[in-house]
Short mmCIF file of C-alpha atoms and ligand atoms in Angstrom, two decimals:
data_model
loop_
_atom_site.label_atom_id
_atom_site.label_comp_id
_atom_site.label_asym_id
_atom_site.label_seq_id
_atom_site.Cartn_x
_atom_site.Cartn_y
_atom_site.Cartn_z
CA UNK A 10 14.48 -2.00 -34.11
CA UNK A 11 13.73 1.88 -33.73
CA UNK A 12 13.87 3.41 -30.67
CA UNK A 13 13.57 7.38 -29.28
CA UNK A 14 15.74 8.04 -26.28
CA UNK A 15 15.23 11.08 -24.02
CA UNK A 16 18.93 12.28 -23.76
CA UNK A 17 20.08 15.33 -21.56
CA UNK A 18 23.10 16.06 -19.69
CA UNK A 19 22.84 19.17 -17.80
CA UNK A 20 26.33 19.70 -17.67
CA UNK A 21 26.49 20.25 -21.01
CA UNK A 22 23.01 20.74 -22.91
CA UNK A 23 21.02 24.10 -22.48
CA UNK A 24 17.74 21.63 -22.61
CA UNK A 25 16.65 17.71 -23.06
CA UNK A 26 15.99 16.18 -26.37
CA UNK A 27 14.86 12.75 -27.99
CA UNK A 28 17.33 10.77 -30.07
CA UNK A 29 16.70 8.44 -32.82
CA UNK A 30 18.32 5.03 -32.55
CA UNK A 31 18.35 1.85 -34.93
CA UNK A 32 19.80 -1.54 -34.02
CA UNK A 33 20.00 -4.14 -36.70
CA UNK A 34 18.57 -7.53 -34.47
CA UNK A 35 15.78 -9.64 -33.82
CA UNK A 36 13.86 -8.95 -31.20
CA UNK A 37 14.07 -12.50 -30.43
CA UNK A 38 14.20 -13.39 -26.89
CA UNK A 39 15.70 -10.01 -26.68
CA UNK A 40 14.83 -7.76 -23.45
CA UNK A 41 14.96 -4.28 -23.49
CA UNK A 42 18.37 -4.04 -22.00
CA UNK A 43 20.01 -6.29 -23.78
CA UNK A 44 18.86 -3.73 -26.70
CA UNK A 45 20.04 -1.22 -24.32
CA UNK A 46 23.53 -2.57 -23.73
CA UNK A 47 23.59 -2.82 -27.35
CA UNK A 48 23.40 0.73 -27.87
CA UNK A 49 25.23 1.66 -25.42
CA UNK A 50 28.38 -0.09 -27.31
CA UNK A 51 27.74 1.77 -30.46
CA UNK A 52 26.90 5.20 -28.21
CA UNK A 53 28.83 4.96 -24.89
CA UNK A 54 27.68 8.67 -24.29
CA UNK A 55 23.99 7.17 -23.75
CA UNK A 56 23.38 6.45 -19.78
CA UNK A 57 21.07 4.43 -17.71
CA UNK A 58 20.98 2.29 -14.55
CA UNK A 59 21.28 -1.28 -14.65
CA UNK A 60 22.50 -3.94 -11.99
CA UNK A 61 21.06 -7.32 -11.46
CA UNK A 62 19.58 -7.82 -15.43
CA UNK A 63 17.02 -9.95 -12.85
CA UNK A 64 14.15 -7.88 -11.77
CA UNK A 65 15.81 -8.10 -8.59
CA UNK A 66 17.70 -5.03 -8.25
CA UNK A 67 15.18 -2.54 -9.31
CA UNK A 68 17.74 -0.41 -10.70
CA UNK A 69 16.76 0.04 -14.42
CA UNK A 70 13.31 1.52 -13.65
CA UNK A 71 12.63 4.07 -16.64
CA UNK A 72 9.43 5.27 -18.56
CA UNK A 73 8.71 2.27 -21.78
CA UNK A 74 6.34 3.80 -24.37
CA UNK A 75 4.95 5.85 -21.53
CA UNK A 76 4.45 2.98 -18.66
CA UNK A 77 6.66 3.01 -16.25
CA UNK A 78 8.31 -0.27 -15.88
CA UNK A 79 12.07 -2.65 -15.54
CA UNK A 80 13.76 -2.47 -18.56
CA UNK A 81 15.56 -6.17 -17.40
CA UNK A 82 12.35 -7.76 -17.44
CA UNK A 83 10.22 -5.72 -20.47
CA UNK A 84 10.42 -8.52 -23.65
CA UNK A 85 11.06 -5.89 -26.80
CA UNK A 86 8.69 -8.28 -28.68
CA UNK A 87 6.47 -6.88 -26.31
CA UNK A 88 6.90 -3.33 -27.50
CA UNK A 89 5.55 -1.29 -30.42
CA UNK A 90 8.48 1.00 -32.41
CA UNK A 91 9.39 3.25 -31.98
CA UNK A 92 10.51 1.83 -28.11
CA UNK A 93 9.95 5.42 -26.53
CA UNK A 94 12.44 6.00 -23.58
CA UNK A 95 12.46 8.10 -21.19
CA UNK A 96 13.78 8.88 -17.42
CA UNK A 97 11.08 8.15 -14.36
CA UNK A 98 8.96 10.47 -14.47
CA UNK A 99 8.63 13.71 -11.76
CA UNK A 100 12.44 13.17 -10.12
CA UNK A 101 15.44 15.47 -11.09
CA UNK A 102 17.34 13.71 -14.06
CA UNK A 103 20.73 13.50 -13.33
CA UNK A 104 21.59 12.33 -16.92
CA UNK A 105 19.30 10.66 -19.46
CA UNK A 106 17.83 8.07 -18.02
CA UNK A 107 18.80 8.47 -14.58
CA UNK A 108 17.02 10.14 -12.23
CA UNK A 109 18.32 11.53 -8.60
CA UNK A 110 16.00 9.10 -5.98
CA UNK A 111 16.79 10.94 -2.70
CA UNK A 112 13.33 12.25 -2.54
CA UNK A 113 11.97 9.09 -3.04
CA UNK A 114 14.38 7.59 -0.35
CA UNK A 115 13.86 10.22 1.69
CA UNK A 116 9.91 9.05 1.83
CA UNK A 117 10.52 5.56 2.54
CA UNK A 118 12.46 7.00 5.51
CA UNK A 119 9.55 8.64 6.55
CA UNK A 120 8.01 4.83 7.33
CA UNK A 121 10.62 4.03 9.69
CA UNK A 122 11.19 0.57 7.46
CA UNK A 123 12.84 -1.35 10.10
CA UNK A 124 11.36 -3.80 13.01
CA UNK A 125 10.57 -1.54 16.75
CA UNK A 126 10.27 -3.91 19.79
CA UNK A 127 12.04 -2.80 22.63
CA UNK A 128 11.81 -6.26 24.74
CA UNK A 129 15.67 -8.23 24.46
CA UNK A 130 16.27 -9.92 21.25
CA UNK A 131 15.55 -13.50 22.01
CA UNK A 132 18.85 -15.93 21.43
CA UNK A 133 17.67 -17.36 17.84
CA UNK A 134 14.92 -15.30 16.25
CA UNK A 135 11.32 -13.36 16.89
CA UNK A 136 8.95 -16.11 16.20
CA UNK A 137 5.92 -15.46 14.26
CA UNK A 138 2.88 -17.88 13.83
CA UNK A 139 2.58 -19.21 10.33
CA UNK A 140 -0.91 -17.10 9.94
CA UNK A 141 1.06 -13.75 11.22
CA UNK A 142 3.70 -14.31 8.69
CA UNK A 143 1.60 -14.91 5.90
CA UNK A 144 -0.06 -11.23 6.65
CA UNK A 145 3.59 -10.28 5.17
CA UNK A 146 3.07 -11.65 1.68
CA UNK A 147 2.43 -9.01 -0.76
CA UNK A 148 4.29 -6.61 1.30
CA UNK A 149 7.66 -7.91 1.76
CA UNK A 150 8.62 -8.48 -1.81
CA UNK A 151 9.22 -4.46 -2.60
CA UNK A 152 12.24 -3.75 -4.84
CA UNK A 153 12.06 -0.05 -4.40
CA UNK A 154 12.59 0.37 -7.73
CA UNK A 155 10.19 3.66 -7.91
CA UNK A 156 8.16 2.65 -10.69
CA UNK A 157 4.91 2.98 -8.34
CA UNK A 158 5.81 6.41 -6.85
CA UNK A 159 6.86 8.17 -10.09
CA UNK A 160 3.62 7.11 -12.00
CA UNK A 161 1.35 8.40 -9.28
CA UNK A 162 0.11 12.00 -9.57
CA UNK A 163 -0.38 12.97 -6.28
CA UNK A 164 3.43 11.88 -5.84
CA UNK A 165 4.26 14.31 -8.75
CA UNK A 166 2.53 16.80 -7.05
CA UNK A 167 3.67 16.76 -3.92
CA UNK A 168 6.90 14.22 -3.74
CA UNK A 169 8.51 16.33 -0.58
CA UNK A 170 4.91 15.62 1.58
CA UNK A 171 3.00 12.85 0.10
CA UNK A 172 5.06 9.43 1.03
CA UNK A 173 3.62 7.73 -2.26
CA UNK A 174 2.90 4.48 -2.67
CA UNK A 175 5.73 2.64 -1.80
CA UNK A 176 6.45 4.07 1.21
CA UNK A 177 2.92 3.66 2.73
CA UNK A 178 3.21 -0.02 1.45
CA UNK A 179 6.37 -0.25 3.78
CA UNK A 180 4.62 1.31 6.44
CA UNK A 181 1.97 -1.31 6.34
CA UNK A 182 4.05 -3.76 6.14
CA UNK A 183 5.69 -2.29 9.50
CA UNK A 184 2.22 -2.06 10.81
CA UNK A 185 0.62 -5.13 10.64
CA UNK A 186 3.90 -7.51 11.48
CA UNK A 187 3.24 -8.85 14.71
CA UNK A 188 6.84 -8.70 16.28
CA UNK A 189 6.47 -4.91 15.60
CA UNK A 190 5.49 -3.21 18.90
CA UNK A 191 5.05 0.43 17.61
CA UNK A 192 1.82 0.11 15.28
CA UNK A 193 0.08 2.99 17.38
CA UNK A 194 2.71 5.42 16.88
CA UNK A 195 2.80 4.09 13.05
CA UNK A 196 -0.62 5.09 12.58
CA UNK A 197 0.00 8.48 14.60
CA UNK A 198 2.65 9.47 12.60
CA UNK A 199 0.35 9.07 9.07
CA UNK A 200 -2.25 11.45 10.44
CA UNK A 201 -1.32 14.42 8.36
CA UNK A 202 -3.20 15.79 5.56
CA UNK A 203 -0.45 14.46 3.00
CA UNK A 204 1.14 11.58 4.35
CA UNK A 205 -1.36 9.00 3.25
CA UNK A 206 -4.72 10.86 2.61
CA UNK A 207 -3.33 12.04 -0.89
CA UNK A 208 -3.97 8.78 -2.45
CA UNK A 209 -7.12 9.20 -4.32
CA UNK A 210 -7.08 5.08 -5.14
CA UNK A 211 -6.15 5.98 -8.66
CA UNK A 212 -3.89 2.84 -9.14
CA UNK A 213 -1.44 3.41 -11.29
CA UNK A 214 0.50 2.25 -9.32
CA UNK A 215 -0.32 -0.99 -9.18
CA UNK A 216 -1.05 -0.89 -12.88
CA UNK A 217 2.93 -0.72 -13.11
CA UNK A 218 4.53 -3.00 -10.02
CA UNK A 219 6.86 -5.22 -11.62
CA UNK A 220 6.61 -7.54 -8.38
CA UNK A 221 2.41 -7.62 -9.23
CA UNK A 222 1.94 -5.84 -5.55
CA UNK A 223 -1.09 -3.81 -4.48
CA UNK A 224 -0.16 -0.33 -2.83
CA UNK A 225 -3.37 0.99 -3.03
CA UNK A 226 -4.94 -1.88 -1.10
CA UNK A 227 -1.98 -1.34 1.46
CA UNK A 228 -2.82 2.37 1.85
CA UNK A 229 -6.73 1.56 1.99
CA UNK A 230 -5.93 -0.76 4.91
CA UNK A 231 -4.02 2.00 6.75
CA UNK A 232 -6.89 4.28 6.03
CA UNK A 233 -9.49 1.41 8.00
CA UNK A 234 -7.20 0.85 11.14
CA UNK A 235 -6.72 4.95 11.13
CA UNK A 236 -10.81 5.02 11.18
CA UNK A 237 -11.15 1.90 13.67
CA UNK A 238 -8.50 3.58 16.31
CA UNK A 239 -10.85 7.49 16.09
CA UNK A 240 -14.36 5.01 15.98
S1 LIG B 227 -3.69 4.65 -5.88
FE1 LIG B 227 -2.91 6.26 -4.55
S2 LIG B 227 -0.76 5.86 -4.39
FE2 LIG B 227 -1.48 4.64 -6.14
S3 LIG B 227 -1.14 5.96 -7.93
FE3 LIG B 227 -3.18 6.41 -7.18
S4 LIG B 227 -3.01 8.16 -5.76
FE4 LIG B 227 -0.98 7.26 -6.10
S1 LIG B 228 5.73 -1.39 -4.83
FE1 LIG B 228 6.32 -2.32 -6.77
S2 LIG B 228 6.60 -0.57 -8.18
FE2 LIG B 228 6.62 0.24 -6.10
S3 LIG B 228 8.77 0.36 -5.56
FE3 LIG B 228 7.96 -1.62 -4.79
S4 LIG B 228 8.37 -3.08 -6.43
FE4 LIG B 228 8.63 -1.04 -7.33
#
């Protein structure tokens, strides 16, 4: 198996390069990290992210022959050689593949990702009706593993004012829970011209969600309740 790994360390390289890499396996039932780890023994200088090995975790997001995507999770049979790696695209690399995700953080901050409702917490739990809780699905499951944010150009553009898509999927998901009591100051706090009207419905994002969910859809729905409340 061939592979091309994007290697840079700042602390000690003037600029990035791409190094060749052979491991003698079968792809088998092999998944990229496993080919990964395996590289790593024979080159312990080579860095990445990695936690769960589950698609859980969403740590070992990374670009995979130019799609972003879980390396955990990505079957090498399922990948043409040479397996092109490189860091997420449009963050600062801290160190080969690793990128520095404060900014992203920073705009899922932005969404206030947390439950509002000032009336006392009741003694078990908020209650939801079965149909209220199902408005959740699709939204919930978000690993925040970046993959959406750092393939979307208006992200790469603009990643300190544009939220990108998987902050305004948290936001929705905020918005439309029915225990939450602050969905008018939600949608007040979009209306800016970056915060959600950068997304030009492009997709990629969705093209790449290991978790299959639909940002744009999310952002197109905060779009309609932003038009309903001016109407
Ligand atoms: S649909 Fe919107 S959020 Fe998704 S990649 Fe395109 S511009 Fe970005
Ligand atoms: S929406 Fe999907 S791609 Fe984006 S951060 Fe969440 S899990 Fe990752």
């Amino acid at each position: 198996m061939r592979f091309s790994i994007y290697r840079y360390d700042p602390e000690q390289d003037q600029a990035p390069r791409m190094q060749d890499y052979r491991l003698d396996v079968e792809a088998g039932d092999m998944m990229l990290l496993d080919a990964l780890m395996l590289l790593k023994a024979e080159d312990e200088s080579l860095t990445f992210r990695r936690s769960c090995r589950e698609g859980v975790c969403g740590s070992d997001g990374m670009s995979i022959n130019g799609v972003n995507g879980l390396a955990c999770i990505t079957p090498m049979s399922s990948l043409q050689e040479p397996v092109v790696l490189r860091p997420l695209p449009g963050l600062p690399v801290i160190r080969d593949l690793v990128v520095d995700m404060g900014q992203f953080y920073r705009q899922y901050e932005k969404a206030r990702p947390y439950l509002i409702n000032e009336t006392p917490a009741p003694r078990t739990e908020r209650l939801q009706s079965p149909a209220d809780r199902e408005k959740l699905d699709g939204l919930y499951e978000c690993i925040l593993c970046g993959c959406c944010s750092t393939s979307c150009p208006s992200f790469w553009w603009n990643p300190d004012k544009f939220m990108g898509p998987a902050a305004l999927l948290q936001a929705y998901r905020f918005i439309v829970d029915s225990r939450d009591q602050a969905t008018e100051e939600r949608l007040a706090d979009l209306q800016d011209a970056y915060s959600v009207f950068r997304c030009h419905g492009i997709m990629n994002c969705v093209a790449v969600c290991p978790k299959g969910l639909n940002p744009t859809q999310a952002i197109a729905q905060i779009k309609t309740l932003m038009l309903r409340k001016s109407a």
